[in-house]
Amino acid sequence: MVEATGGGDTCCPGLLTAPLDEEQAVDLARVFKALGDPVRLRLLSMIASKAGGEVCVCDLTPAFDLSQPTISHHLKLLRQAGLIDCERRGTWVYYRLLPETTDRLAGLLTRPAGTPLPDRRVRAGAVS
Amino acid sequence: MVEATGGGDTCCPGLLTAPLDEEQAVDLARVFKALGDPVRLRLLSMIASKAGGEVCVCDLTPAFDLSQPTISHHLKLLRQAGLIDCERRGTWVYYRLLPETTDRLAGLLTRPAGTPLPDRRVRAGAVS
DNA sequence: ATGTTGCATCGACGGACATCAATACAACCG
DNA sequence: CGGTTGTATTGATGTCCGTCGATGCAACAT
């Protein structure tokens, strides 16, 4: 499940151009929350940067000082967020990136070309 | 503290092209964690999408069913993540987006142009 | 069948986090 | 000066989350 709001799409408007309504915010927060952990970020980058597009769990687990159940738990969260998918092949399970989701995030964080850098006027009141 | 990118830079390599080392992961996770809450996402989008580039706290608070200290707390987390900045002008405090940070995130999530969509072939067991 | 290996789920525990009421601080106004 | 309004901080509380050991399930091997 998770699958962006059935029909809400939220394709382009962008996080930075119009206020999010609460439903969109809840949905998006789930994905960002999945990225809000160092272990999951490293897992994602290991999966995404792998040449063949796939990584076996048995190659991921030994890269961390964590128990196997913990890694499995993090992979589950990344999968539930729609960031990765997995496929069992014989004894082994292979994970791969779902680029549509990272593409969507990148789009949401990219401001439309025209947006001017906010006048950057005084930096005076820098709160210590 | 926190102070986005103390000295770690992590400028370009991209989350999806090479495995993150742990220090980079910890640093990045702090930012994504700040985005991993619906209230903070809505606050950020309200601030970022505001015409003048600035929003007064007094315009943000009434948009939520939350206490004023709670909103203030969320704004503090967004600021510590380097996503927004604030400036006091008279009685009021104005928040504005720090676009460098969202730009950095968008860049990290954007795959280098050449990256082929992982052959998407069959969704079944199809394997060599 | 029995054993073995790879991965997922379960139950528990400690620390982190979102929230609030109360309070403190800052700037204005009489 | 004291009073009022806007915002931040403090302290407490309930819930969520990361982690583990133990266990379960799937796919091979013998």
PDB file of C-alpha atoms (C1' of nucleotides) in Angstrom:
ATOM      1  CA  MET A   1       0.000   0.000   0.000  1.00  0.00           C
ATOM      2  CA  VAL A   2       1.174   3.510   0.686  1.00  0.00           C
ATOM      3  CA  GLU A   3       0.952   4.240  -3.029  1.00  0.00           C
ATOM      4  CA  ALA A   4       0.491   7.956  -3.183  1.00  0.00           C
ATOM      5  CA  THR A   5      -3.064   8.926  -2.300  1.00  0.00           C
ATOM      6  CA  GLY A   6      -5.014   6.830  -4.677  1.00  0.00           C
ATOM      7  CA  GLY A   7      -6.226   9.681  -6.791  1.00  0.00           C
ATOM      8  CA  GLY A   8      -4.615  12.658  -5.177  1.00  0.00           C
ATOM      9  CA  ASP A   9      -1.650  12.462  -7.481  1.00  0.00           C
ATOM     10  CA  THR A  10       0.235  15.587  -6.325  1.00  0.00           C
ATOM     11  CA  CYS A  11       2.262  15.269  -9.442  1.00  0.00           C
ATOM     12  CA  CYS A  12       3.820  18.628 -10.058  1.00  0.00           C
ATOM     13  CA  PRO A  13       2.639  21.453  -7.863  1.00  0.00           C
ATOM     14  CA  GLY A  14       5.721  21.061  -5.770  1.00  0.00           C
ATOM     15  CA  LEU A  15       6.288  21.328  -2.104  1.00  0.00           C
ATOM     16  CA  LEU A  16       7.699  24.812  -2.486  1.00  0.00           C
ATOM     17  CA  THR A  17       5.161  26.556  -4.639  1.00  0.00           C
ATOM     18  CA  ALA A  18       1.857  26.023  -2.853  1.00  0.00           C
ATOM     19  CA  PRO A  19       0.825  25.051   0.663  1.00  0.00           C
ATOM     20  CA  LEU A  20       0.357  21.320   1.105  1.00  0.00           C
ATOM     21  CA  ASP A  21      -2.974  20.149   2.388  1.00  0.00           C
ATOM     22  CA  GLU A  22      -2.888  17.818   5.323  1.00  0.00           C
ATOM     23  CA  GLU A  23      -3.506  14.624   3.393  1.00  0.00           C
ATOM     24  CA  GLN A  24      -0.644  15.305   1.002  1.00  0.00           C
ATOM     25  CA  ALA A  25       1.559  16.204   3.942  1.00  0.00           C
ATOM     26  CA  VAL A  26       0.837  12.967   5.767  1.00  0.00           C
ATOM     27  CA  ASP A  27       1.567  10.973   2.656  1.00  0.00           C
ATOM     28  CA  LEU A  28       4.811  12.762   1.886  1.00  0.00           C
ATOM     29  CA  ALA A  29       5.969  12.671   5.472  1.00  0.00           C
ATOM     30  CA  ARG A  30       5.874   8.886   5.364  1.00  0.00           C
ATOM     31  CA  VAL A  31       8.453   8.870   2.584  1.00  0.00           C
ATOM     32  CA  PHE A  32      10.722  11.473   4.157  1.00  0.00           C
ATOM     33  CA  LYS A  33      10.496   9.683   7.493  1.00  0.00           C
ATOM     34  CA  ALA A  34      11.777   6.563   5.782  1.00  0.00           C
ATOM     35  CA  LEU A  35      14.778   8.609   4.638  1.00  0.00           C
ATOM     36  CA  GLY A  36      15.304  10.088   8.089  1.00  0.00           C
ATOM     37  CA  ASP A  37      17.593   7.362   9.372  1.00  0.00           C
ATOM     38  CA  PRO A  38      21.297   6.943   8.595  1.00  0.00           C
ATOM     39  CA  VAL A  39      21.067   3.187   8.221  1.00  0.00           C
ATOM     40  CA  ARG A  40      18.220   3.417   5.744  1.00  0.00           C
ATOM     41  CA  LEU A  41      20.001   6.139   3.777  1.00  0.00           C
ATOM     42  CA  ARG A  42      23.063   3.970   3.464  1.00  0.00           C
ATOM     43  CA  LEU A  43      20.965   0.979   2.471  1.00  0.00           C
ATOM     44  CA  LEU A  44      19.193   3.015  -0.164  1.00  0.00           C
ATOM     45  CA  SER A  45      22.408   4.407  -1.581  1.00  0.00           C
ATOM     46  CA  MET A  46      23.988   0.951  -1.667  1.00  0.00           C
ATOM     47  CA  ILE A  47      20.993  -0.393  -3.560  1.00  0.00           C
ATOM     48  CA  ALA A  48      20.656   2.572  -5.900  1.00  0.00           C
ATOM     49  CA  SER A  49      24.304   2.749  -6.826  1.00  0.00           C
ATOM     50  CA  LYS A  50      24.741  -0.940  -7.533  1.00  0.00           C
ATOM     51  CA  ALA A  51      25.650  -1.558 -11.114  1.00  0.00           C
ATOM     52  CA  GLY A  52      23.153  -4.253 -11.993  1.00  0.00           C
ATOM     53  CA  GLY A  53      20.366  -2.376 -10.257  1.00  0.00           C
ATOM     54  CA  GLU A  54      19.972  -5.138  -7.722  1.00  0.00           C
ATOM     55  CA  VAL A  55      21.575  -6.085  -4.445  1.00  0.00           C
ATOM     56  CA  CYS A  56      21.215  -9.255  -2.448  1.00  0.00           C
ATOM     57  CA  VAL A  57      20.411  -8.856   1.227  1.00  0.00           C
ATOM     58  CA  CYS A  58      23.394 -11.028   1.940  1.00  0.00           C
ATOM     59  CA  ASP A  59      25.586  -8.253   0.506  1.00  0.00           C
ATOM     60  CA  LEU A  60      23.892  -5.537   2.552  1.00  0.00           C
ATOM     61  CA  THR A  61      23.800  -7.029   6.013  1.00  0.00           C
ATOM     62  CA  PRO A  62      27.548  -7.438   6.590  1.00  0.00           C
ATOM     63  CA  ALA A  63      28.130  -3.753   5.841  1.00  0.00           C
ATOM     64  CA  PHE A  64      26.574  -2.775   9.166  1.00  0.00           C
ATOM     65  CA  ASP A  65      27.212  -3.440  12.827  1.00  0.00           C
ATOM     66  CA  LEU A  66      23.602  -4.376  13.254  1.00  0.00           C
ATOM     67  CA  SER A  67      21.719  -7.611  13.610  1.00  0.00           C
ATOM     68  CA  GLN A  68      20.156  -9.232  10.583  1.00  0.00           C
ATOM     69  CA  PRO A  69      16.576  -8.626  11.856  1.00  0.00           C
ATOM     70  CA  THR A  70      17.328  -4.935  12.181  1.00  0.00           C
ATOM     71  CA  ILE A  71      18.489  -4.662   8.589  1.00  0.00           C
ATOM     72  CA  SER A  72      15.457  -6.596   7.473  1.00  0.00           C
ATOM     73  CA  HIS A  73      13.266  -4.157   9.388  1.00  0.00           C
ATOM     74  CA  HIS A  74      14.846  -1.133   7.722  1.00  0.00           C
ATOM     75  CA  LEU A  75      14.463  -2.696   4.285  1.00  0.00           C
ATOM     76  CA  LYS A  76      10.800  -3.250   5.038  1.00  0.00           C
ATOM     77  CA  LEU A  77      10.306   0.404   5.893  1.00  0.00           C
ATOM     78  CA  LEU A  78      12.030   1.526   2.685  1.00  0.00           C
ATOM     79  CA  ARG A  79       9.807  -0.850   0.754  1.00  0.00           C
ATOM     80  CA  GLN A  80       6.631   0.363   2.456  1.00  0.00           C
ATOM     81  CA  ALA A  81       7.628   3.904   1.562  1.00  0.00           C
ATOM     82  CA  GLY A  82       7.761   2.928  -2.101  1.00  0.00           C
ATOM     83  CA  LEU A  83      11.467   3.607  -2.380  1.00  0.00           C
ATOM     84  CA  ILE A  84      12.599   0.084  -3.156  1.00  0.00           C
ATOM     85  CA  ASP A  85      11.141  -3.238  -4.200  1.00  0.00           C
ATOM     86  CA  CYS A  86      12.298  -6.800  -3.717  1.00  0.00           C
ATOM     87  CA  GLU A  87      12.195 -10.063  -5.521  1.00  0.00           C
ATOM     88  CA  ARG A  88      12.987 -13.546  -4.256  1.00  0.00           C
ATOM     89  CA  ARG A  89      15.109 -15.678  -6.528  1.00  0.00           C
ATOM     90  CA  GLY A  90      15.764 -19.070  -5.106  1.00  0.00           C
ATOM     91  CA  THR A  91      17.237 -18.754  -1.671  1.00  0.00           C
ATOM     92  CA  TRP A  92      18.157 -15.121  -2.018  1.00  0.00           C
ATOM     93  CA  VAL A  93      16.190 -11.877  -1.999  1.00  0.00           C
ATOM     94  CA  TYR A  94      17.261  -9.008  -4.238  1.00  0.00           C
ATOM     95  CA  TYR A  95      16.367  -5.373  -3.657  1.00  0.00           C
ATOM     96  CA  ARG A  96      16.245  -2.662  -6.279  1.00  0.00           C
ATOM     97  CA  LEU A  97      15.485   1.051  -6.403  1.00  0.00           C
ATOM     98  CA  LEU A  98      12.097   2.344  -7.494  1.00  0.00           C
ATOM     99  CA  PRO A  99      13.273   5.459  -9.312  1.00  0.00           C
ATOM    100  CA  GLU A 100       9.794   6.881  -9.744  1.00  0.00           C
ATOM    101  CA  THR A 101       9.663   7.668  -6.049  1.00  0.00           C
ATOM    102  CA  THR A 102      13.040   9.381  -5.798  1.00  0.00           C
ATOM    103  CA  ASP A 103      12.239  11.232  -9.014  1.00  0.00           C
ATOM    104  CA  ARG A 104       9.013  12.452  -7.478  1.00  0.00           C
ATOM    105  CA  LEU A 105      10.816  13.694  -4.370  1.00  0.00           C
ATOM    106  CA  ALA A 106      13.461  15.452  -6.420  1.00  0.00           C
ATOM    107  CA  GLY A 107      10.698  17.155  -8.377  1.00  0.00           C
ATOM    108  CA  LEU A 108       8.888  18.255  -5.274  1.00  0.00           C
ATOM    109  CA  LEU A 109      12.032  19.835  -3.889  1.00  0.00           C
ATOM    110  CA  THR A 110      12.955  21.606  -7.099  1.00  0.00           C
ATOM    111  CA  ARG A 111      11.678  25.106  -7.395  1.00  0.00           C
ATOM    112  CA  PRO A 112      10.317  26.295 -10.706  1.00  0.00           C
ATOM    113  CA  ALA A 113      13.002  27.953 -12.743  1.00  0.00           C
ATOM    114  CA  GLY A 114      11.646  31.444 -12.324  1.00  0.00           C
ATOM    115  CA  THR A 115      11.766  31.542  -8.568  1.00  0.00           C
ATOM    116  CA  PRO A 116      14.145  34.304  -7.552  1.00  0.00           C
ATOM    117  CA  LEU A 117      16.513  33.839  -4.692  1.00  0.00           C
ATOM    118  CA  PRO A 118      14.747  35.728  -1.913  1.00  0.00           C
ATOM    119  CA  ASP A 119      16.472  39.019  -1.703  1.00  0.00           C
ATOM    120  CA  ARG A 120      19.057  37.854   0.640  1.00  0.00           C
ATOM    121  CA  ARG A 121      19.037  41.323   2.118  1.00  0.00           C
ATOM    122  CA  VAL A 122      20.457  41.683   5.592  1.00  0.00           C
ATOM    123  CA  ARG A 123      21.707  38.723   7.439  1.00  0.00           C
ATOM    124  CA  ALA A 124      21.924  41.018  10.401  1.00  0.00           C
ATOM    125  CA  GLY A 125      19.800  39.564  13.139  1.00  0.00           C
ATOM    126  CA  ALA A 126      21.554  36.208  13.065  1.00  0.00           C
ATOM    127  CA  VAL A 127      20.146  34.466  16.067  1.00  0.00           C
ATOM    128  CA  SER A 128      23.008  33.082  18.016  1.00  0.00           C
TER     129      SER A 128
ATOM    130  CA  MET B   1      24.949  23.031  17.080  1.00  0.00           C
ATOM    131  CA  VAL B   2      23.781  20.950  14.229  1.00  0.00           C
ATOM    132  CA  GLU B   3      24.782  23.703  11.862  1.00  0.00           C
ATOM    133  CA  ALA B   4      24.126  22.192   8.469  1.00  0.00           C
ATOM    134  CA  THR B   5      27.217  20.809   6.840  1.00  0.00           C
ATOM    135  CA  GLY B   6      29.709  21.611   9.505  1.00  0.00           C
ATOM    136  CA  GLY B   7      32.607  20.893   7.250  1.00  0.00           C
ATOM    137  CA  GLY B   8      31.555  17.678   5.681  1.00  0.00           C
ATOM    138  CA  ASP B   9      30.562  19.292   2.424  1.00  0.00           C
ATOM    139  CA  THR B  10      29.096  16.254   0.627  1.00  0.00           C
ATOM    140  CA  CYS B  11      28.478  18.514  -2.269  1.00  0.00           C
ATOM    141  CA  CYS B  12      27.592  16.550  -5.364  1.00  0.00           C
ATOM    142  CA  PRO B  13      28.228  12.840  -5.447  1.00  0.00           C
ATOM    143  CA  GLY B  14      24.565  12.103  -5.045  1.00  0.00           C
ATOM    144  CA  LEU B  15      22.730   9.702  -2.864  1.00  0.00           C
ATOM    145  CA  LEU B  16      21.967   7.377  -5.749  1.00  0.00           C
ATOM    146  CA  THR B  17      25.303   6.997  -7.479  1.00  0.00           C
ATOM    147  CA  ALA B  18      27.672   5.905  -4.732  1.00  0.00           C
ATOM    148  CA  PRO B  19      27.288   4.409  -1.272  1.00  0.00           C
ATOM    149  CA  LEU B  20      27.125   7.035   1.457  1.00  0.00           C
ATOM    150  CA  ASP B  21      29.633   6.775   4.237  1.00  0.00           C
ATOM    151  CA  GLU B  22      28.258   6.853   7.718  1.00  0.00           C
ATOM    152  CA  GLU B  23      29.113  10.456   8.485  1.00  0.00           C
ATOM    153  CA  GLN B  24      27.366  11.719   5.372  1.00  0.00           C
ATOM    154  CA  ALA B  25      24.412   9.504   6.178  1.00  0.00           C
ATOM    155  CA  VAL B  26      24.059  10.866   9.692  1.00  0.00           C
ATOM    156  CA  ASP B  27      24.232  14.414   8.403  1.00  0.00           C
ATOM    157  CA  LEU B  28      21.679  13.860   5.666  1.00  0.00           C
ATOM    158  CA  ALA B  29      19.343  11.899   7.907  1.00  0.00           C
ATOM    159  CA  ARG B  30      18.998  14.923  10.156  1.00  0.00           C
ATOM    160  CA  VAL B  31      17.566  16.937   7.290  1.00  0.00           C
ATOM    161  CA  PHE B  32      15.228  14.219   6.048  1.00  0.00           C
ATOM    162  CA  LYS B  33      14.058  13.577   9.594  1.00  0.00           C
ATOM    163  CA  ALA B  34      13.068  17.215   9.824  1.00  0.00           C
ATOM    164  CA  LEU B  35      10.937  16.675   6.716  1.00  0.00           C
ATOM    165  CA  GLY B  36       9.431  13.493   8.103  1.00  0.00           C
ATOM    166  CA  ASP B  37       6.522  15.125   9.882  1.00  0.00           C
ATOM    167  CA  PRO B  38       3.298  16.364   8.296  1.00  0.00           C
ATOM    168  CA  VAL B  39       3.182  19.521  10.379  1.00  0.00           C
ATOM    169  CA  ARG B  40       6.718  20.492   9.437  1.00  0.00           C
ATOM    170  CA  LEU B  41       6.091  19.745   5.778  1.00  0.00           C
ATOM    171  CA  ARG B  42       3.072  22.014   5.794  1.00  0.00           C
ATOM    172  CA  LEU B  43       4.987  24.722   7.622  1.00  0.00           C
ATOM    173  CA  LEU B  44       7.806  24.505   5.113  1.00  0.00           C
ATOM    174  CA  SER B  45       5.472  24.648   2.145  1.00  0.00           C
ATOM    175  CA  MET B  46       3.604  27.592   3.614  1.00  0.00           C
ATOM    176  CA  ILE B  47       6.860  29.452   4.110  1.00  0.00           C
ATOM    177  CA  ALA B  48       8.381  28.511   0.758  1.00  0.00           C
ATOM    178  CA  SER B  49       5.316  29.352  -1.272  1.00  0.00           C
ATOM    179  CA  LYS B  50       4.679  32.722   0.280  1.00  0.00           C
ATOM    180  CA  ALA B  51       4.968  35.497  -2.241  1.00  0.00           C
ATOM    181  CA  GLY B  52       7.249  37.849  -0.352  1.00  0.00           C
ATOM    182  CA  GLY B  53       9.474  34.999   0.712  1.00  0.00           C
ATOM    183  CA  GLU B  54       8.631  35.563   4.338  1.00  0.00           C
ATOM    184  CA  VAL B  55       5.896  34.516   6.705  1.00  0.00           C
ATOM    185  CA  CYS B  56       5.136  35.770  10.165  1.00  0.00           C
ATOM    186  CA  VAL B  57       4.679  33.125  12.850  1.00  0.00           C
ATOM    187  CA  CYS B  58       1.377  34.748  13.620  1.00  0.00           C
ATOM    188  CA  ASP B  59       0.191  33.681  10.164  1.00  0.00           C
ATOM    189  CA  LEU B  60       1.403  30.126  10.587  1.00  0.00           C
ATOM    190  CA  THR B  61       0.110  29.190  14.005  1.00  0.00           C
ATOM    191  CA  PRO B  62      -3.632  29.603  13.368  1.00  0.00           C
ATOM    192  CA  ALA B  63      -3.440  27.217  10.395  1.00  0.00           C
ATOM    193  CA  PHE B  64      -3.009  24.255  12.750  1.00  0.00           C
ATOM    194  CA  ASP B  65      -4.944  22.643  15.551  1.00  0.00           C
ATOM    195  CA  LEU B  66      -1.853  22.703  17.678  1.00  0.00           C
ATOM    196  CA  SER B  67      -0.646  24.812  20.538  1.00  0.00           C
ATOM    197  CA  GLN B  68       1.648  27.741  19.879  1.00  0.00           C
ATOM    198  CA  PRO B  69       4.633  26.095  21.657  1.00  0.00           C
ATOM    199  CA  THR B  70       4.283  23.070  19.425  1.00  0.00           C
ATOM    200  CA  ILE B  71       4.463  25.164  16.269  1.00  0.00           C
ATOM    201  CA  SER B  72       7.416  27.020  17.681  1.00  0.00           C
ATOM    202  CA  HIS B  73       9.108  23.697  18.359  1.00  0.00           C
ATOM    203  CA  HIS B  74       8.601  22.495  14.790  1.00  0.00           C
ATOM    204  CA  LEU B  75       9.934  25.745  13.390  1.00  0.00           C
ATOM    205  CA  LYS B  76      13.012  25.329  15.539  1.00  0.00           C
ATOM    206  CA  LEU B  77      13.650  21.857  14.132  1.00  0.00           C
ATOM    207  CA  LEU B  78      13.297  23.111  10.564  1.00  0.00           C
ATOM    208  CA  ARG B  79      15.733  25.888  11.353  1.00  0.00           C
ATOM    209  CA  GLN B  80      18.257  23.529  12.963  1.00  0.00           C
ATOM    210  CA  ALA B  81      18.059  21.394   9.833  1.00  0.00           C
ATOM    211  CA  GLY B  82      19.087  24.379   7.758  1.00  0.00           C
ATOM    212  CA  LEU B  83      15.820  24.455   5.840  1.00  0.00           C
ATOM    213  CA  ILE B  84      14.600  27.834   7.027  1.00  0.00           C
ATOM    214  CA  ASP B  85      15.886  30.908   8.774  1.00  0.00           C
ATOM    215  CA  CYS B  86      14.196  33.545  10.866  1.00  0.00           C
ATOM    216  CA  GLU B  87      14.504  37.220  11.552  1.00  0.00           C
ATOM    217  CA  ARG B  88      12.878  39.248  14.274  1.00  0.00           C
ATOM    218  CA  ARG B  89      11.395  42.571  13.222  1.00  0.00           C
ATOM    219  CA  GLY B  90       9.826  44.428  16.046  1.00  0.00           C
ATOM    220  CA  THR B  91       7.363  42.266  17.842  1.00  0.00           C
ATOM    221  CA  TRP B  92       7.083  39.704  15.090  1.00  0.00           C
ATOM    222  CA  VAL B  93       9.348  36.942  13.817  1.00  0.00           C
ATOM    223  CA  TYR B  94       9.475  36.181  10.114  1.00  0.00           C
ATOM    224  CA  TYR B  95      10.573  32.865   8.642  1.00  0.00           C
ATOM    225  CA  ARG B  96      11.923  32.316   5.163  1.00  0.00           C
ATOM    226  CA  LEU B  97      13.156  29.375   3.105  1.00  0.00           C
ATOM    227  CA  LEU B  98      16.845  28.615   2.725  1.00  0.00           C
ATOM    228  CA  PRO B  99      16.776  27.402  -0.863  1.00  0.00           C
ATOM    229  CA  GLU B 100      20.344  26.133  -0.828  1.00  0.00           C
ATOM    230  CA  THR B 101      19.280  23.261   1.378  1.00  0.00           C
ATOM    231  CA  THR B 102      16.269  22.171  -0.637  1.00  0.00           C
ATOM    232  CA  ASP B 103      18.348  22.556  -3.774  1.00  0.00           C
ATOM    233  CA  ARG B 104      20.972  20.275  -2.294  1.00  0.00           C
ATOM    234  CA  LEU B 105      18.372  17.641  -1.445  1.00  0.00           C
ATOM    235  CA  ALA B 106      16.840  17.822  -4.907  1.00  0.00           C
ATOM    236  CA  GLY B 107      20.285  17.339  -6.375  1.00  0.00           C
ATOM    237  CA  LEU B 108      21.041  14.369  -4.184  1.00  0.00           C
ATOM    238  CA  LEU B 109      17.814  12.679  -5.237  1.00  0.00           C
ATOM    239  CA  THR B 110      18.277  13.370  -8.922  1.00  0.00           C
ATOM    240  CA  ARG B 111      19.867  10.608 -10.901  1.00  0.00           C
ATOM    241  CA  PRO B 112      22.576  11.548 -13.327  1.00  0.00           C
ATOM    242  CA  ALA B 113      21.113  12.002 -16.764  1.00  0.00           C
ATOM    243  CA  GLY B 114      22.596   8.837 -18.154  1.00  0.00           C
ATOM    244  CA  THR B 115      21.074   6.491 -15.627  1.00  0.00           C
ATOM    245  CA  PRO B 116      18.822   4.088 -17.487  1.00  0.00           C
ATOM    246  CA  LEU B 117      15.553   3.077 -15.961  1.00  0.00           C
ATOM    247  CA  PRO B 118      16.432  -0.345 -14.610  1.00  0.00           C
ATOM    248  CA  ASP B 119      15.019  -2.497 -17.257  1.00  0.00           C
ATOM    249  CA  ARG B 120      11.638  -2.612 -15.874  1.00  0.00           C
ATOM    250  CA  ARG B 121      11.252  -5.867 -17.740  1.00  0.00           C
ATOM    251  CA  VAL B 122       8.745  -8.282 -16.327  1.00  0.00           C
ATOM    252  CA  ARG B 123       7.533  -7.804 -12.862  1.00  0.00           C
ATOM    253  CA  ALA B 124       7.462 -11.542 -12.422  1.00  0.00           C
ATOM    254  CA  GLY B 125      10.357 -13.853 -11.907  1.00  0.00           C
ATOM    255  CA  ALA B 126      11.959 -13.204 -15.222  1.00  0.00           C
ATOM    256  CA  VAL B 127      15.603 -13.744 -14.814  1.00  0.00           C
ATOM    257  CA  SER B 128      18.273 -14.627 -17.174  1.00  0.00           C
TER     258      SER B 128
ATOM    259  C1'  DA C   1      12.715 -36.653   6.057  1.00  0.00           C
ATOM    260  C1'  DT C   2      16.456 -34.159   8.221  1.00  0.00           C
ATOM    261  C1'  DG C   3      19.563 -30.637   8.349  1.00  0.00           C
ATOM    262  C1'  DT C   4      21.308 -26.108   6.754  1.00  0.00           C
ATOM    263  C1'  DT C   5      21.294 -21.519   5.132  1.00  0.00           C
ATOM    264  C1'  DG C   6      18.980 -16.949   3.953  1.00  0.00           C
ATOM    265  C1'  DC C   7      15.561 -13.868   5.268  1.00  0.00           C
ATOM    266  C1'  DA C   8      11.289 -12.290   7.733  1.00  0.00           C
ATOM    267  C1'  DT C   9       8.373 -11.798  11.789  1.00  0.00           C
ATOM    268  C1'  DC C  10       7.506 -11.525  16.868  1.00  0.00           C
ATOM    269  C1'  DG C  11       7.894  -9.671  21.566  1.00  0.00           C
ATOM    270  C1'  DA C  12      10.373  -6.823  24.555  1.00  0.00           C
ATOM    271  C1'  DC C  13      13.029  -2.917  26.050  1.00  0.00           C
ATOM    272  C1'  DG C  14      15.235   1.704  26.114  1.00  0.00           C
ATOM    273  C1'  DG C  15      15.633   6.046  24.037  1.00  0.00           C
ATOM    274  C1'  DA C  16      13.727   9.599  21.051  1.00  0.00           C
ATOM    275  C1'  DC C  17       9.908  12.499  19.732  1.00  0.00           C
ATOM    276  C1'  DA C  18       5.289  15.198  19.462  1.00  0.00           C
ATOM    277  C1'  DT C  19       2.449  17.423  22.343  1.00  0.00           C
ATOM    278  C1'  DC C  20       0.780  20.284  26.073  1.00  0.00           C
ATOM    279  C1'  DA C  21       0.383  23.740  30.163  1.00  0.00           C
ATOM    280  C1'  DA C  22       3.084  26.818  32.521  1.00  0.00           C
ATOM    281  C1'  DT C  23       6.437  30.102  32.338  1.00  0.00           C
ATOM    282  C1'  DA C  24      10.012  33.211  30.577  1.00  0.00           C
ATOM    283  C1'  DC C  25      11.523  36.596  27.341  1.00  0.00           C
ATOM    284  C1'  DA C  26      11.026  40.494  23.924  1.00  0.00           C
ATOM    285  C1'  DA C  27       8.848  44.506  22.062  1.00  0.00           C
ATOM    286  C1'  DC C  28       5.411  47.612  21.980  1.00  0.00           C
ATOM    287  C1'  DC C  29       1.795  50.880  24.369  1.00  0.00           C
ATOM    288  C1'  DG C  30      -0.469  53.306  28.016  1.00  0.00           C
TER     289       DG C  30
ATOM    290  C1'  DC D   1       6.611  52.322  35.228  1.00  0.00           C
ATOM    291  C1'  DG D   2       3.079  48.403  34.636  1.00  0.00           C
ATOM    292  C1'  DG D   3       0.125  46.011  31.129  1.00  0.00           C
ATOM    293  C1'  DT D   4      -0.506  43.579  26.772  1.00  0.00           C
ATOM    294  C1'  DT D   5       0.678  40.863  22.861  1.00  0.00           C
ATOM    295  C1'  DG D   6       3.837  37.808  20.176  1.00  0.00           C
ATOM    296  C1'  DT D   7       7.213  34.159  20.446  1.00  0.00           C
ATOM    297  C1'  DA D   8      10.534  30.931  22.699  1.00  0.00           C
ATOM    298  C1'  DT D   9      11.834  27.795  26.443  1.00  0.00           C
ATOM    299  C1'  DT D  10      10.969  24.480  30.184  1.00  0.00           C
ATOM    300  C1'  DG D  11       9.233  20.259  32.281  1.00  0.00           C
ATOM    301  C1'  DA D  12       6.134  16.460  32.069  1.00  0.00           C
ATOM    302  C1'  DT D  13       3.711  12.714  29.628  1.00  0.00           C
ATOM    303  C1'  DG D  14       2.244   9.381  26.296  1.00  0.00           C
ATOM    304  C1'  DT D  15       3.540   7.327  22.008  1.00  0.00           C
ATOM    305  C1'  DC D  16       6.521   5.996  18.369  1.00  0.00           C
ATOM    306  C1'  DC D  17      10.821   3.914  16.788  1.00  0.00           C
ATOM    307  C1'  DG D  18      15.450   1.440  16.529  1.00  0.00           C
ATOM    308  C1'  DT D  19      17.424  -2.416  18.338  1.00  0.00           C
ATOM    309  C1'  DC D  20      17.929  -7.083  19.929  1.00  0.00           C
ATOM    310  C1'  DG D  21      17.276 -12.333  20.789  1.00  0.00           C
ATOM    311  C1'  DA D  22      14.228 -15.901  19.731  1.00  0.00           C
ATOM    312  C1'  DT D  23      11.564 -17.987  16.498  1.00  0.00           C
ATOM    313  C1'  DG D  24       9.225 -18.971  11.989  1.00  0.00           C
ATOM    314  C1'  DC D  25       9.257 -19.772   7.068  1.00  0.00           C
ATOM    315  C1'  DA D  26      11.287 -20.729   2.402  1.00  0.00           C
ATOM    316  C1'  DA D  27      14.543 -22.959  -0.531  1.00  0.00           C
ATOM    317  C1'  DC D  28      18.049 -25.811  -1.199  1.00  0.00           C
ATOM    318  C1'  DA D  29      21.244 -30.159  -0.012  1.00  0.00           C
ATOM    319  C1'  DT D  30      22.061 -34.673   1.640  1.00  0.00           C
TER     320       DT D  30
END
